[in-house]
Amino acid sequence: MAQPIDFPAWQALQQNFEQSKHIQMRDQFEQDPQRAERYCLEVGGIHVDFSKNRISDEILGNLVELAKQAGLPERMQQMFRGEKINQTENRAVLHVALRNRTNNPILVDGEDVMPQVNDVLRRMGEFSHAVRSGEWLGYTNQVITDVVNIGIGGSDLGPLMMCTALKGFGHPRLNMHFVSNVDGAQLRDVLERVHPETTLFIIASKTFTTQETITNANTARQWFLKEGSEKDIAKHFVAVSTNKAEVAKFGIDTDHMFEFWDWVGGRYSLWSAIGLPIMLYLGEENFIEMLNGAHLMDNHFINAPLEKNLPVLLGLIGIWYINFYGGGSHVIAPYDQHLHRLPKFIQQLDMESNGKQVKMGGEPVATETGPIIWGETGINGQHAFFQLLHQGTHVTPIDLIASLTKRSNLPGHHEILLSNVFAQAEAFMRGKTPEEARAELQAQGLSDAQIETLVPHKTFSGNRPTNMILMDEVNPRNMGSLIAMYEHKVFTQGVIWGINSFDQWGVELGKQLAKTILAELTGAIDPQKHDASTSRLIRLYRKTNCAEDGTCDLFN
Ligand code: G6Q
């Protein structure tokens, strides 16, 4: 399989890099008054200004060529057609079918998936309506007030992020809780705040075999059974899974199971039944709006020419930094408190998808692949890690995300927030020259000696890339579009690198080893052959927790 460095466009980009790496964006803005107008795109309620990047028409042209030479258009078609592009798991990749609002048939193994998608959506709608309206009652005939989603990774981060982002749309009676960590502290903290009669547990697991989720689910069930009885479980536990047999084995009636399919990847699953907490909290209409927003972005992605295609351009600009500037990380900085879970969500989406070292065919990659994604609310980041972004030695592209519409009625707050995000983007781009720093210090009346000592510290090289991502409003539709935009950006990059963005074998190794070690910690079996460090850690644990005779019953 060809390596991206073999494509002619890659060579052209290498030349562009050598010729343009010293060009300052501030000069480009001065030379081209139309730059901001030319380098921005709007899709639905999402407006992206990507003009503060180290790009030119020629660079963008070559990046688009690279996408063509890597076969991106064909790959996009294959995904949307339901072909099995996740080759290592022999699966289709069809999160786009979950929000296929035009409902045109999408075939997997010759069968249209849309009737099943619509059927589950309908059942989710009926169930959500019953819970929200108060028609669905707990075992003592009380309405549900608390929903506890037990799931981890893809079965947690999406619903948690969406419910947090769209808090203003949430049902006033419903308190949403998310338990992912097998550290009992998290579940205990939630159980202390809820009552069995008024709590609904959603056990969300694609496989229904994930150790953390099943352990938490069993504990929740035991807690419930201290007051309720087995027959009451049906009113308080529902499951979301692809695995009917395991759900039944756990003791949840499969009538209370909401299904999804192996062609929905965990980190791409919030649009499926995994989104049940979102629908319960926001209501069916808002959930559908979220799907509509994603569908709008899907249509844009599949139809717009590559040079005017928002997810494609964001992916390509990312490639420009990762592969040519050696920028190995990327910051997500929402200027919006309720989007504070977004960096974590995109971190999984991107890093689990593109954290790969071999190509589709199994041969090693010849270039860097997915970046390290990190971030925090921008305004808080400004008072913490932004120092490194302004004056450190790395090239770190930053996505600055904000809402044009006010998010609270508190006077003055939104204006301060937005003035900061715009100021940061300007500062990252312009920097401050030694001359500007010197003039400022002179105006403060410092001596020449003091000025010369301070000038290097007060100088900012600037030329630091940002994308400004503005939503006209943070609402279900725009959140759907925003997340779909990132999904397709990640896909675009994966195609250029020729990797499989849809498997996650890296997650599996630790899971396997943990099973062996668990048995050793509990004394069920003697320690197996480990390296000296691991064996010592196991012995240390056993010394702290086990009786002298070696019995070590962890679960009591
Ligand atoms: C996502 C990953 C991973 C997965 C969790 C939970 O793409 O595969 O984060 O979602 O490991 O898996 P289950 O849903 O099967 O419990």
PDB file of N, CA and C and ligand atoms in Angstrom, residues 152-155 204-210 213 260 265-268 274 348 352 504 507 511, ligand 1:
ATOM      1  N   ILE A 152     -18.713   2.953  30.010  1.00  0.00           N
ATOM      2  CA  ILE A 152     -17.365   3.530  30.014  1.00  0.00           C
ATOM      3  C   ILE A 152     -16.909   3.780  28.572  1.00  0.00           C
ATOM      4  N   GLY A 153     -15.945   4.671  28.402  1.00  0.00           N
ATOM      5  CA  GLY A 153     -15.403   4.960  27.062  1.00  0.00           C
ATOM      6  C   GLY A 153     -16.501   5.484  26.163  1.00  0.00           C
ATOM      7  N   GLY A 154     -16.666   4.849  25.017  1.00  0.00           N
ATOM      8  CA  GLY A 154     -17.679   5.284  24.064  1.00  0.00           C
ATOM      9  C   GLY A 154     -19.095   5.168  24.610  1.00  0.00           C
ATOM     10  N   SER A 155     -19.289   4.363  25.636  1.00  0.00           N
ATOM     11  CA  SER A 155     -20.627   4.195  26.212  1.00  0.00           C
ATOM     12  C   SER A 155     -20.865   5.175  27.359  1.00  0.00           C
ATOM     13  N   ALA A 204     -25.110   0.558  29.884  1.00  0.00           N
ATOM     14  CA  ALA A 204     -24.760   0.822  28.485  1.00  0.00           C
ATOM     15  C   ALA A 204     -23.433   0.167  28.151  1.00  0.00           C
ATOM     16  N   SER A 205     -23.496  -0.865  27.342  1.00  0.00           N
ATOM     17  CA  SER A 205     -22.251  -1.529  26.949  1.00  0.00           C
ATOM     18  C   SER A 205     -22.475  -2.248  25.622  1.00  0.00           C
ATOM     19  N   LYS A 206     -21.665  -1.892  24.648  1.00  0.00           N
ATOM     20  CA  LYS A 206     -21.809  -2.519  23.335  1.00  0.00           C
ATOM     21  C   LYS A 206     -21.650  -4.035  23.466  1.00  0.00           C
ATOM     22  N   THR A 207     -20.606  -4.446  24.161  1.00  0.00           N
ATOM     23  CA  THR A 207     -20.313  -5.880  24.279  1.00  0.00           C
ATOM     24  C   THR A 207     -21.055  -6.529  25.443  1.00  0.00           C
ATOM     25  N   PHE A 208     -21.378  -5.744  26.431  1.00  0.00           N
ATOM     26  CA  PHE A 208     -21.952  -6.199  27.699  1.00  0.00           C
ATOM     27  C   PHE A 208     -21.020  -7.173  28.433  1.00  0.00           C
ATOM     28  N   THR A 209     -19.741  -7.054  28.163  1.00  0.00           N
ATOM     29  CA  THR A 209     -18.771  -7.882  28.890  1.00  0.00           C
ATOM     30  C   THR A 209     -17.685  -7.007  29.516  1.00  0.00           C
ATOM     31  N   THR A 210     -17.808  -5.707  29.394  1.00  0.00           N
ATOM     32  CA  THR A 210     -16.747  -4.826  29.911  1.00  0.00           C
ATOM     33  C   THR A 210     -16.728  -4.892  31.433  1.00  0.00           C
ATOM     34  N   THR A 213     -17.960  -1.914  33.652  1.00  0.00           N
ATOM     35  CA  THR A 213     -19.401  -1.653  33.562  1.00  0.00           C
ATOM     36  C   THR A 213     -20.195  -2.759  34.252  1.00  0.00           C
ATOM     37  N   PHE A 260     -28.180  -1.781  19.449  1.00  0.00           N
ATOM     38  CA  PHE A 260     -27.468  -1.198  18.308  1.00  0.00           C
ATOM     39  C   PHE A 260     -26.607  -2.286  17.684  1.00  0.00           C
ATOM     40  N   GLY A 265     -19.268   2.091  15.922  1.00  0.00           N
ATOM     41  CA  GLY A 265     -18.095   2.065  16.803  1.00  0.00           C
ATOM     42  C   GLY A 265     -18.425   2.750  18.121  1.00  0.00           C
ATOM     43  N   GLY A 266     -17.813   2.295  19.203  1.00  0.00           N
ATOM     44  CA  GLY A 266     -18.101   2.859  20.535  1.00  0.00           C
ATOM     45  C   GLY A 266     -18.011   4.376  20.565  1.00  0.00           C
ATOM     46  N   ARG A 267     -16.918   4.917  20.040  1.00  0.00           N
ATOM     47  CA  ARG A 267     -16.711   6.378  20.111  1.00  0.00           C
ATOM     48  C   ARG A 267     -17.561   7.130  19.094  1.00  0.00           C
ATOM     49  N   TYR A 268     -18.283   6.387  18.255  1.00  0.00           N
ATOM     50  CA  TYR A 268     -19.182   7.000  17.263  1.00  0.00           C
ATOM     51  C   TYR A 268     -20.638   6.677  17.593  1.00  0.00           C
ATOM     52  N   ILE A 274     -27.078   4.225  22.475  1.00  0.00           N
ATOM     53  CA  ILE A 274     -26.163   4.732  23.521  1.00  0.00           C
ATOM     54  C   ILE A 274     -26.552   6.166  23.891  1.00  0.00           C
ATOM     55  N   GLN A 348     -10.945  11.138  22.925  1.00  0.00           N
ATOM     56  CA  GLN A 348     -11.177   9.718  22.616  1.00  0.00           C
ATOM     57  C   GLN A 348     -11.419   9.515  21.126  1.00  0.00           C
ATOM     58  N   GLU A 352      -8.266   7.440  19.840  1.00  0.00           N
ATOM     59  CA  GLU A 352      -8.558   6.017  19.693  1.00  0.00           C
ATOM     60  C   GLU A 352      -8.683   5.660  18.207  1.00  0.00           C
ATOM     61  N   GLN A 504      -9.581  -0.659  17.565  1.00  0.00           N
ATOM     62  CA  GLN A 504      -8.952  -0.152  18.793  1.00  0.00           C
ATOM     63  C   GLN A 504      -8.295  -1.290  19.549  1.00  0.00           C
ATOM     64  N   VAL A 507      -6.737  -1.010  23.043  1.00  0.00           N
ATOM     65  CA  VAL A 507      -7.523  -1.024  24.281  1.00  0.00           C
ATOM     66  C   VAL A 507      -7.532  -2.449  24.861  1.00  0.00           C
ATOM     67  N   LYS A 511      -6.739  -4.979  28.953  1.00  0.00           N
ATOM     68  CA  LYS A 511      -7.913  -5.705  29.466  1.00  0.00           C
ATOM     69  C   LYS A 511      -7.543  -7.158  29.728  1.00  0.00           C
TER      70      LYS A 511
HETATM   71  C1  G6Q B   1     -14.730   3.013  21.689  1.00  0.00           C
HETATM   72  C2  G6Q B   1     -14.010   1.967  22.387  1.00  0.00           C
HETATM   73  C3  G6Q B   1     -14.228   1.924  23.876  1.00  0.00           C
HETATM   74  C4  G6Q B   1     -15.543   1.264  24.289  1.00  0.00           C
HETATM   75  C5  G6Q B   1     -15.449   0.933  25.774  1.00  0.00           C
HETATM   76  C6  G6Q B   1     -16.733   0.352  26.313  1.00  0.00           C
HETATM   77  O1  G6Q B   1     -14.692   3.190  20.505  1.00  0.00           O
HETATM   78  O2  G6Q B   1     -14.237   0.761  21.776  1.00  0.00           O
HETATM   79  O3  G6Q B   1     -14.151   3.181  24.449  1.00  0.00           O
HETATM   80  O4  G6Q B   1     -16.609   2.114  24.010  1.00  0.00           O
HETATM   81  O5  G6Q B   1     -14.390   0.031  25.985  1.00  0.00           O
HETATM   82  O6  G6Q B   1     -17.075  -0.803  25.634  1.00  0.00           O
HETATM   83  P1  G6Q B   1     -18.495  -1.441  25.789  1.00  0.00           P
HETATM   84  O7  G6Q B   1     -19.504  -0.486  25.270  1.00  0.00           O
HETATM   85  O8  G6Q B   1     -18.456  -2.725  25.015  1.00  0.00           O
HETATM   86  O9  G6Q B   1     -18.710  -1.684  27.267  1.00  0.00           O
END
